Coordinates of C-alpha atoms in Angstrom, one line a residue:
X813 CA -20.1 -0.6 30.2
X814 CA -17.8 -3.7 30.4
X815 CA -20.2 -5.8 28.3
X816 CA -20.1 -3.1 25.5
X817 CA -16.2 -3.3 25.3
X818 CA -16.4 -7.0 24.3
X819 CA -18.8 -6.2 21.4
X820 CA -17.6 -4.9 18.1
X821 CA -18.4 -1.2 17.8
X822 CA -19.4 -0.7 14.1
X823 CA -19.8 3.1 14.5
X824 CA -16.3 3.5 15.9
X825 CA -15.0 1.3 13.1
X826 CA -16.5 3.5 10.3
X827 CA -15.4 6.7 12.1
X828 CA -11.9 5.3 12.2
X829 CA -12.0 4.9 8.4
X830 CA -13.5 8.4 8.0
X831 CA -10.3 10.4 8.6
X832 CA -7.6 10.9 6.0
X833 CA -4.7 10.8 8.5
X834 CA -5.9 7.4 9.8
X835 CA -6.3 6.2 6.2
X836 CA -2.7 7.3 5.5
X837 CA -1.5 5.4 8.6
X838 CA -3.3 2.2 7.5
X839 CA -1.9 2.6 4.0
X840 CA 1.7 2.8 5.3
X841 CA 1.2 -0.2 7.6
X842 CA -0.2 -2.3 4.7
X843 CA 1.2 -5.8 5.4
X844 CA 4.0 -4.7 7.7
X845 CA 4.6 -3.6 11.2
X846 CA 6.0 -0.1 11.5
X847 CA 7.5 2.0 14.2
X848 CA 5.8 5.3 15.1
X849 CA 8.9 7.3 14.1
X850 CA 8.4 6.4 10.5
X851 CA 4.8 7.7 10.6
X852 CA 6.0 11.0 12.0
X853 CA 8.7 11.3 9.4
X854 CA 6.7 10.3 6.3
X855 CA 3.5 12.2 7.2
X856 CA 5.4 15.2 8.5
X857 CA 3.1 15.5 11.5
X858 CA 3.9 15.6 15.2
X859 CA 4.2 12.5 17.3
X860 CA 1.3 13.4 19.6
X861 CA -1.1 13.8 16.6
X862 CA 0.1 10.5 15.1
X863 CA -0.2 8.7 18.5
X864 CA -3.8 10.0 18.9
X865 CA -4.8 8.6 15.5
X866 CA -3.1 5.3 16.2
X867 CA -4.9 5.1 19.6
X868 CA -8.2 5.7 17.7
X869 CA -7.4 2.9 15.3
X870 CA -6.5 0.6 18.3
X871 CA -9.8 1.4 20.0
X872 CA -11.6 0.6 16.7
X873 CA -10.0 -2.8 16.6
X874 CA -8.1 -2.2 13.4
X875 CA -4.5 -2.0 14.7
X876 CA -2.5 -3.4 17.5
X877 CA 0.7 -2.2 19.1
X878 CA 3.9 -3.9 20.3
X879 CA 6.6 -2.2 22.4
X880 CA 10.2 -3.0 21.9
X881 CA 12.4 -1.0 24.2
X882 CA 11.6 2.7 23.5
X883 CA 10.0 1.8 20.1
X884 CA 6.3 1.3 19.5
X885 CA 5.4 -0.8 16.5
X886 CA 1.9 -0.9 14.9
X887 CA 0.3 -3.3 12.5
X888 CA -3.1 -3.9 11.1
X889 CA -5.3 -6.6 12.5
X890 CA -8.6 -7.8 11.1
X891 CA -11.7 -6.9 13.1
X892 CA -13.7 -9.7 14.7
X893 CA -16.7 -8.8 12.5
X894 CA -16.7 -10.5 9.1
X895 CA -18.4 -7.5 7.4
X896 CA -15.9 -5.1 8.9
X897 CA -13.1 -7.3 7.7
X898 CA -14.4 -7.3 4.2
X899 CA -14.8 -3.5 4.3
X900 CA -11.2 -3.1 5.7
X901 CA -9.8 -5.4 3.1
X902 CA -11.5 -3.5 0.3
X903 CA -10.4 -0.1 1.8
X904 CA -6.8 -1.3 1.9
X905 CA -7.0 -2.5 -1.7
X906 CA -8.4 0.9 -2.7
X907 CA -5.7 2.8 -0.8
X908 CA -3.0 0.9 -2.8
X909 CA -4.5 2.4 -6.0
X910 CA -4.7 6.0 -4.8
X911 CA -1.8 8.2 -6.1
X912 CA -1.5 10.2 -2.9
X913 CA -1.2 7.0 -0.9
X914 CA 1.3 5.6 -3.4
X915 CA 3.4 8.7 -2.8
X916 CA 3.4 8.0 1.0
X917 CA 4.5 4.5 0.4
X918 CA 7.3 5.6 -1.9
X919 CA 8.5 8.0 0.8
X920 CA 8.4 5.1 3.3
X921 CA 10.4 3.0 0.9
X922 CA 13.0 5.7 0.5
X923 CA 13.2 6.2 4.3
X924 CA 13.7 2.5 4.9
X925 CA 16.4 2.2 2.2
X926 CA 18.4 5.2 3.4
X927 CA 17.4 6.2 7.0
X928 CA 20.6 8.2 7.3
X929 CA 18.9 10.9 5.2
X930 CA 16.2 11.2 7.8
X931 CA 17.8 12.3 11.1
X932 CA 14.7 11.4 13.1
X933 CA 15.0 7.8 12.0
X934 CA 18.6 7.3 13.2
X935 CA 18.6 4.0 15.1
X936 CA 14.9 3.2 14.4
X937 CA 14.0 -0.4 13.6
X938 CA 13.0 -1.0 10.0
X939 CA 9.4 -2.0 9.2
X940 CA 9.0 -5.8 9.2
X941 CA 6.5 -7.8 7.2
X942 CA 3.7 -9.5 9.2
X943 CA 3.3 -13.2 8.9
X944 CA 0.1 -13.4 6.9
X945 CA -0.8 -10.9 4.2
X946 CA -4.0 -9.0 4.9
X947 CA -4.8 -7.3 1.6
X948 CA -6.5 -9.3 -1.1
X949 CA -6.5 -8.1 -4.7
X950 CA -9.6 -6.1 -5.7
X951 CA -11.7 -7.8 -8.3

């Protein structure tokens, strides 16, 4: 079992991309690191559900987490498999073009610009850009 954990699990990767909530989470992360509280607020879903989906994305090797005090921050990481990286990049580019996903990003932008309007975000750290962009333009 330990040997399997070091190998990339292609089935888990595709299953991670096969859920709308997880796609919405990836869309919101884009090229930034985001605190869980923003996901809860923007997606209007409970923290336990959001955390389960984020844990699934972590196990699939698509996101990583960082704790800062009481805040958990998530960002996208590219999988170790080149084919999976290409699929993920194309999926992220496609998400940017989807109207529903654009609406989620617009809500995130509003929440970041005026967190006082969102009581659940009081004191929450703002999303921060990650060092290297992960999405390439679709051709």
